mmCIF file of C-alpha atoms in Angstrom:
data_model
loop_
_atom_site.group_PDB
_atom_site.id
_atom_site.type_symbol
_atom_site.label_atom_id
_atom_site.label_comp_id
_atom_site.label_asym_id
_atom_site.label_seq_id
_atom_site.Cartn_x
_atom_site.Cartn_y
_atom_site.Cartn_z
ATOM 1 C CA SER A 1458 -98.485 -36.614 -158.833
ATOM 2 C CA GLN A 1459 -95.689 -33.496 -157.944
ATOM 3 C CA THR A 1460 -97.436 -29.838 -158.659
ATOM 4 C CA ILE A 1461 -95.333 -26.249 -157.636
ATOM 5 C CA HIS A 1462 -97.154 -23.466 -156.578
ATOM 6 C CA GLN A 1463 -96.057 -20.296 -156.751
ATOM 7 C CA TRP A 1464 -98.148 -16.429 -155.434
ATOM 8 C CA PRO A 1465 -98.311 -14.278 -155.891
ATOM 9 C CA ALA A 1466 -99.308 -14.476 -159.619
ATOM 10 C CA THR A 1467 -98.724 -10.760 -160.072
ATOM 11 C CA LEU A 1468 -97.380 -8.095 -157.482
ATOM 12 C CA VAL A 1469 -96.857 -3.861 -158.078
ATOM 13 C CA GLN A 1470 -94.024 -2.778 -155.264
ATOM 14 C CA PRO A 1471 -92.479 0.924 -154.432
ATOM 15 C CA VAL A 1472 -89.415 1.065 -154.481
ATOM 16 C CA GLY A 1473 -87.869 0.236 -151.190
ATOM 17 C CA SER A 1474 -90.046 -1.967 -150.320
ATOM 18 C CA PRO A 1475 -89.331 -5.758 -149.401
ATOM 19 C CA LEU A 1476 -90.714 -8.439 -150.762
ATOM 20 C CA SER A 1477 -91.583 -11.937 -149.864
ATOM 21 C CA LEU A 1478 -92.561 -14.661 -152.531
ATOM 22 C CA GLU A 1479 -93.415 -17.855 -151.712
ATOM 23 C CA CYS A 1480 -93.362 -21.568 -153.538
ATOM 24 C CA THR A 1481 -94.239 -24.744 -152.335
ATOM 25 C CA VAL A 1482 -93.647 -28.098 -153.650
ATOM 26 C CA GLU A 1483 -96.310 -31.220 -153.288
ATOM 27 C CA GLY A 1484 -96.034 -34.671 -153.706
ATOM 28 C CA THR A 1485 -92.097 -35.105 -153.499
ATOM 29 C CA SER A 1486 -89.397 -35.133 -150.838
ATOM 30 C CA ASN A 1487 -85.979 -33.394 -150.571
ATOM 31 C CA PRO A 1488 -86.517 -31.558 -153.947
ATOM 32 C CA ASN A 1489 -83.821 -29.551 -155.490
ATOM 33 C CA LEU A 1490 -85.472 -25.766 -155.557
ATOM 34 C CA TYR A 1491 -84.020 -23.039 -157.897
ATOM 35 C CA TRP A 1492 -85.316 -19.423 -158.008
ATOM 36 C CA TYR A 1493 -85.151 -17.527 -161.599
ATOM 37 C CA ARG A 1494 -85.401 -14.056 -162.927
ATOM 38 C CA GLN A 1495 -86.641 -13.430 -166.538
ATOM 39 C CA ALA A 1496 -86.263 -9.389 -167.185
ATOM 40 C CA ALA A 1497 -87.470 -7.821 -170.250
ATOM 41 C CA GLY A 1498 -86.536 -9.564 -173.578
ATOM 42 C CA ARG A 1499 -84.170 -11.812 -171.541
ATOM 43 C CA GLY A 1500 -83.093 -15.495 -170.891
ATOM 44 C CA LEU A 1501 -83.973 -16.964 -168.142
ATOM 45 C CA GLN A 1502 -81.106 -16.049 -165.490
ATOM 46 C CA LEU A 1503 -80.958 -18.677 -162.171
ATOM 47 C CA LEU A 1504 -80.468 -16.916 -159.072
ATOM 48 C CA PHE A 1505 -80.266 -19.494 -156.520
ATOM 49 C CA TYR A 1506 -80.804 -22.797 -155.611
ATOM 50 C CA SER A 1507 -81.094 -25.131 -152.767
ATOM 51 C CA VAL A 1508 -79.770 -29.027 -152.195
ATOM 52 C CA GLY A 1509 -81.848 -28.778 -148.300
ATOM 53 C CA ILE A 1510 -83.251 -27.088 -145.299
ATOM 54 C CA GLY A 1511 -80.877 -24.067 -145.229
ATOM 55 C CA GLN A 1512 -78.904 -24.783 -148.007
ATOM 56 C CA ILE A 1513 -78.847 -21.982 -150.572
ATOM 57 C CA SER A 1514 -76.678 -21.040 -152.475
ATOM 58 C CA SER A 1515 -76.523 -17.031 -154.357
ATOM 59 C CA GLU A 1516 -75.937 -18.043 -158.446
ATOM 60 C CA VAL A 1517 -75.369 -13.767 -158.727
ATOM 61 C CA PRO A 1518 -74.424 -11.557 -156.688
ATOM 62 C CA GLN A 1519 -78.085 -8.945 -156.224
ATOM 63 C CA ASN A 1520 -80.314 -7.637 -154.175
ATOM 64 C CA LEU A 1521 -82.424 -10.294 -153.700
ATOM 65 C CA SER A 1522 -81.523 -13.338 -150.901
ATOM 66 C CA ALA A 1523 -83.583 -16.729 -150.655
ATOM 67 C CA SER A 1524 -84.452 -19.331 -147.624
ATOM 68 C CA ARG A 1525 -85.796 -22.976 -147.260
ATOM 69 C CA PRO A 1526 -87.325 -23.126 -143.938
ATOM 70 C CA GLN A 1527 -88.964 -26.250 -144.498
ATOM 71 C CA ASP A 1528 -88.062 -28.743 -147.314
ATOM 72 C CA ARG A 1529 -91.027 -28.438 -149.939
ATOM 73 C CA GLN A 1530 -90.772 -23.964 -148.983
ATOM 74 C CA PHE A 1531 -88.307 -21.353 -150.944
ATOM 75 C CA ILE A 1532 -88.573 -17.667 -150.662
ATOM 76 C CA LEU A 1533 -87.758 -15.619 -152.105
ATOM 77 C CA SER A 1534 -86.720 -12.084 -150.795
ATOM 78 C CA SER A 1535 -85.612 -8.663 -150.396
ATOM 79 C CA LYS A 1536 -85.758 -6.166 -147.905
ATOM 80 C CA LYS A 1537 -85.250 -2.735 -149.987
ATOM 81 C CA LEU A 1538 -86.479 -3.559 -153.998
ATOM 82 C CA LEU A 1539 -85.083 -1.404 -156.537
ATOM 83 C CA LEU A 1540 -86.373 -0.335 -160.235
ATOM 84 C CA SER A 1541 -84.039 -3.486 -161.491
ATOM 85 C CA ASP A 1542 -85.761 -6.353 -159.625
ATOM 86 C CA SER A 1543 -88.548 -5.926 -161.610
ATOM 87 C CA GLY A 1544 -88.966 -9.336 -163.483
ATOM 88 C CA PHE A 1545 -91.071 -11.921 -164.455
ATOM 89 C CA TYR A 1546 -89.779 -14.773 -161.150
ATOM 90 C CA LEU A 1547 -89.945 -18.201 -161.867
ATOM 91 C CA CYS A 1548 -89.215 -21.160 -159.133
ATOM 92 C CA ALA A 1549 -88.649 -24.488 -160.145
ATOM 93 C CA TRP A 1550 -87.593 -27.795 -158.177
ATOM 94 C CA SER A 1551 -86.466 -31.202 -159.418
ATOM 95 C CA VAL A 1552 -85.735 -34.710 -157.767
ATOM 96 C CA ALA A 1553 -83.431 -34.771 -155.418
ATOM 97 C CA GLY A 1554 -79.640 -35.465 -156.823
ATOM 98 C CA THR A 1555 -77.101 -34.324 -159.213
ATOM 99 C CA ASN A 1556 -78.173 -36.382 -161.747
ATOM 100 C CA SER A 1557 -77.382 -34.569 -165.299
ATOM 101 C CA ASN A 1558 -80.502 -36.616 -166.795
ATOM 102 C CA GLN A 1559 -83.538 -34.779 -164.371
ATOM 103 C CA PRO A 1560 -85.126 -32.000 -165.540
ATOM 104 C CA GLN A 1561 -86.864 -29.098 -163.511
ATOM 105 C CA HIS A 1562 -90.351 -28.679 -163.600
ATOM 106 C CA PHE A 1563 -91.859 -24.657 -162.949
ATOM 107 C CA GLY A 1564 -94.029 -22.871 -161.192
ATOM 108 C CA ASP A 1565 -96.495 -20.676 -163.330
ATOM 109 C CA GLY A 1566 -94.477 -17.227 -162.063
ATOM 110 C CA THR A 1567 -94.886 -14.128 -160.639
ATOM 111 C CA ARG A 1568 -95.232 -11.131 -162.484
ATOM 112 C CA LEU A 1569 -93.007 -8.787 -160.213
ATOM 113 C CA SER A 1570 -93.149 -4.743 -161.431
ATOM 114 C CA ILE A 1571 -91.623 -2.090 -159.105
ATOM 115 C CA LEU A 1572 -92.418 1.521 -159.789
ATOM 116 C CA LYS B 673 -67.145 -20.464 -168.664
ATOM 117 C CA ASP B 674 -69.706 -22.557 -168.910
ATOM 118 C CA GLN B 675 -73.067 -21.735 -171.398
ATOM 119 C CA VAL B 676 -75.237 -22.551 -173.676
ATOM 120 C CA PHE B 677 -75.689 -21.037 -177.012
ATOM 121 C CA GLN B 678 -78.494 -20.841 -179.400
ATOM 122 C CA PRO B 679 -80.523 -17.932 -182.185
ATOM 123 C CA SER B 680 -82.550 -14.865 -180.347
ATOM 124 C CA THR B 681 -84.994 -14.743 -183.349
ATOM 125 C CA VAL B 682 -86.398 -17.946 -186.130
ATOM 126 C CA ALA B 683 -88.710 -17.299 -188.303
ATOM 127 C CA SER B 684 -90.869 -19.832 -189.965
ATOM 128 C CA SER B 685 -93.951 -19.893 -192.442
ATOM 129 C CA GLU B 686 -97.581 -22.048 -190.693
ATOM 130 C CA GLY B 687 -96.591 -26.259 -192.189
ATOM 131 C CA ALA B 688 -92.712 -25.775 -191.875
ATOM 132 C CA VAL B 689 -90.568 -27.867 -190.359
ATOM 133 C CA VAL B 690 -88.327 -25.660 -188.253
ATOM 134 C CA GLU B 691 -85.211 -26.054 -186.716
ATOM 135 C CA ILE B 692 -83.822 -24.839 -183.851
ATOM 136 C CA PHE B 693 -79.896 -24.568 -182.869
ATOM 137 C CA CYS B 694 -77.923 -24.579 -179.741
ATOM 138 C CA ASN B 695 -74.304 -25.366 -178.929
ATOM 139 C CA HIS B 696 -72.970 -25.125 -175.389
ATOM 140 C CA SER B 697 -69.602 -25.292 -173.692
ATOM 141 C CA VAL B 698 -70.858 -26.555 -170.616
ATOM 142 C CA SER B 699 -67.808 -28.579 -168.731
ATOM 143 C CA ASN B 700 -69.515 -32.257 -168.477
ATOM 144 C CA ALA B 701 -72.534 -31.992 -169.715
ATOM 145 C CA TYR B 702 -73.918 -34.528 -172.013
ATOM 146 C CA ASN B 703 -77.609 -33.637 -171.465
ATOM 147 C CA PHE B 704 -79.923 -31.555 -173.370
ATOM 148 C CA PHE B 705 -83.640 -29.981 -172.708
ATOM 149 C CA TRP B 706 -85.957 -28.042 -174.674
ATOM 150 C CA TYR B 707 -88.143 -25.831 -172.970
ATOM 151 C CA LEU B 708 -90.968 -24.318 -174.663
ATOM 152 C CA HIS B 709 -92.151 -20.382 -173.148
ATOM 153 C CA PHE B 710 -95.018 -18.623 -173.364
ATOM 154 C CA PRO B 711 -94.410 -15.422 -171.536
ATOM 155 C CA GLY B 712 -96.271 -14.992 -168.396
ATOM 156 C CA CYS B 713 -96.499 -19.052 -168.294
ATOM 157 C CA ALA B 714 -94.507 -21.631 -166.419
ATOM 158 C CA PRO B 715 -91.872 -23.140 -168.944
ATOM 159 C CA ARG B 716 -93.234 -26.329 -170.127
ATOM 160 C CA LEU B 717 -90.077 -29.136 -171.159
ATOM 161 C CA LEU B 718 -90.835 -30.528 -174.243
ATOM 162 C CA VAL B 719 -87.558 -33.088 -174.871
ATOM 163 C CA LYS B 720 -84.758 -34.054 -173.592
ATOM 164 C CA GLY B 721 -81.659 -36.496 -173.733
ATOM 165 C CA SER B 722 -78.585 -37.366 -174.466
ATOM 166 C CA LYS B 723 -79.364 -39.131 -177.637
ATOM 167 C CA PRO B 724 -82.188 -38.665 -180.995
ATOM 168 C CA SER B 725 -85.737 -38.485 -179.240
ATOM 169 C CA GLN B 726 -88.860 -37.406 -180.628
ATOM 170 C CA GLN B 727 -91.656 -36.346 -179.300
ATOM 171 C CA GLY B 728 -95.008 -35.614 -181.229
ATOM 172 C CA ARG B 729 -94.723 -33.149 -183.529
ATOM 173 C CA TYR B 730 -90.528 -32.216 -181.463
ATOM 174 C CA ASN B 731 -87.892 -33.593 -182.520
ATOM 175 C CA MET B 732 -84.611 -33.689 -180.916
ATOM 176 C CA THR B 733 -81.275 -34.698 -182.609
ATOM 177 C CA TYR B 734 -77.790 -34.454 -180.787
ATOM 178 C CA GLU B 735 -74.117 -34.586 -180.807
ATOM 179 C CA ARG B 736 -71.927 -33.883 -178.241
ATOM 180 C CA PHE B 737 -71.772 -30.643 -178.036
ATOM 181 C CA SER B 738 -74.777 -29.497 -180.074
ATOM 182 C CA SER B 739 -78.565 -30.097 -180.799
ATOM 183 C CA SER B 740 -81.276 -29.047 -182.273
ATOM 184 C CA LEU B 741 -85.972 -28.954 -181.908
ATOM 185 C CA LEU B 742 -86.531 -29.599 -185.503
ATOM 186 C CA ILE B 743 -90.861 -28.660 -185.046
ATOM 187 C CA LEU B 744 -92.985 -30.378 -187.572
ATOM 188 C CA GLN B 745 -95.818 -28.814 -189.146
ATOM 189 C CA VAL B 746 -95.315 -25.578 -187.630
ATOM 190 C CA ARG B 747 -99.257 -24.040 -186.220
ATOM 191 C CA GLU B 748 -99.245 -20.002 -185.158
ATOM 192 C CA ALA B 749 -99.991 -21.331 -181.647
ATOM 193 C CA ASP B 750 -96.791 -22.533 -181.782
ATOM 194 C CA ALA B 751 -95.046 -19.080 -181.787
ATOM 195 C CA ALA B 752 -93.403 -18.435 -178.219
ATOM 196 C CA VAL B 753 -89.934 -18.926 -176.650
ATOM 197 C CA TYR B 754 -88.278 -21.620 -176.273
ATOM 198 C CA TYR B 755 -85.339 -22.751 -174.653
ATOM 199 C CA CYS B 756 -82.344 -24.845 -174.998
ATOM 200 C CA ALA B 757 -80.584 -25.886 -171.061
ATOM 201 C CA CYS B 758 -78.034 -28.458 -170.797
ATOM 202 C CA SER B 759 -77.656 -30.105 -167.225
ATOM 203 C CA ASN B 760 -74.340 -29.898 -165.202
ATOM 204 C CA THR B 761 -74.089 -31.645 -161.726
ATOM 205 C CA GLY B 762 -78.406 -31.212 -162.071
ATOM 206 C CA LYS B 763 -77.828 -27.147 -162.312
ATOM 207 C CA LEU B 764 -79.751 -26.770 -165.639
ATOM 208 C CA ILE B 765 -77.542 -23.301 -168.017
ATOM 209 C CA PHE B 766 -79.897 -22.172 -170.124
ATOM 210 C CA GLY B 767 -79.774 -20.959 -173.352
ATOM 211 C CA GLN B 768 -80.850 -16.409 -173.496
ATOM 212 C CA GLY B 769 -84.472 -18.041 -175.593
ATOM 213 C CA THR B 770 -84.633 -18.290 -178.982
ATOM 214 C CA THR B 771 -88.394 -16.365 -180.355
ATOM 215 C CA LEU B 772 -90.203 -18.192 -183.026
ATOM 216 C CA GLN B 773 -92.085 -15.848 -185.586
ATOM 217 C CA VAL B 774 -94.834 -18.342 -187.537
ATOM 218 C CA LYS B 775 -95.634 -16.558 -190.856
ATOM 219 C CA PRO B 776 -99.131 -17.383 -192.190
#
């Protein structure tokens, strides 16, 4: 069966420090991968998605970047964190392709607090 | 603009049937997805599709541009955020989430 792992579960970082959140998927090949953010009191905002190694699409302009160095690894990064980067970050995967009937499966998320 | 709309809050009493409504303006979207999200945890898919369907206590109604999630025999433990989403070429577009409040 497929599983998705995100780490760390919680992270407290000072303003201006770098960030690296990692997400890996097991049990499937060439998945579509996604990074979402849930800011306090807000819904799920899609940040990035990837349909393959090295292929990243950004949904909103921001202070963050994403990379996909391996088929089942998705990394969310920042060179200098801002206070507004605080939130709950979720990684998700779905079956490859653009079939509109495929759900996304989420990891347990990372709670990021910027001080 | 591709958007999904749902109420911010819905209140219910224990044992009742609660309905959470959703509609969208997403081009070429034919499937709805309903997720349950407890804060700090992974959102969990409840029910999905392009026709009415049921999974346990969760019923999904379906119209071309709208869907409702009905939760039968609501319990206090059902208090959470419920997300409606539509799919466009493989990407899910989420609504802002509906917080379900359950009164004992």
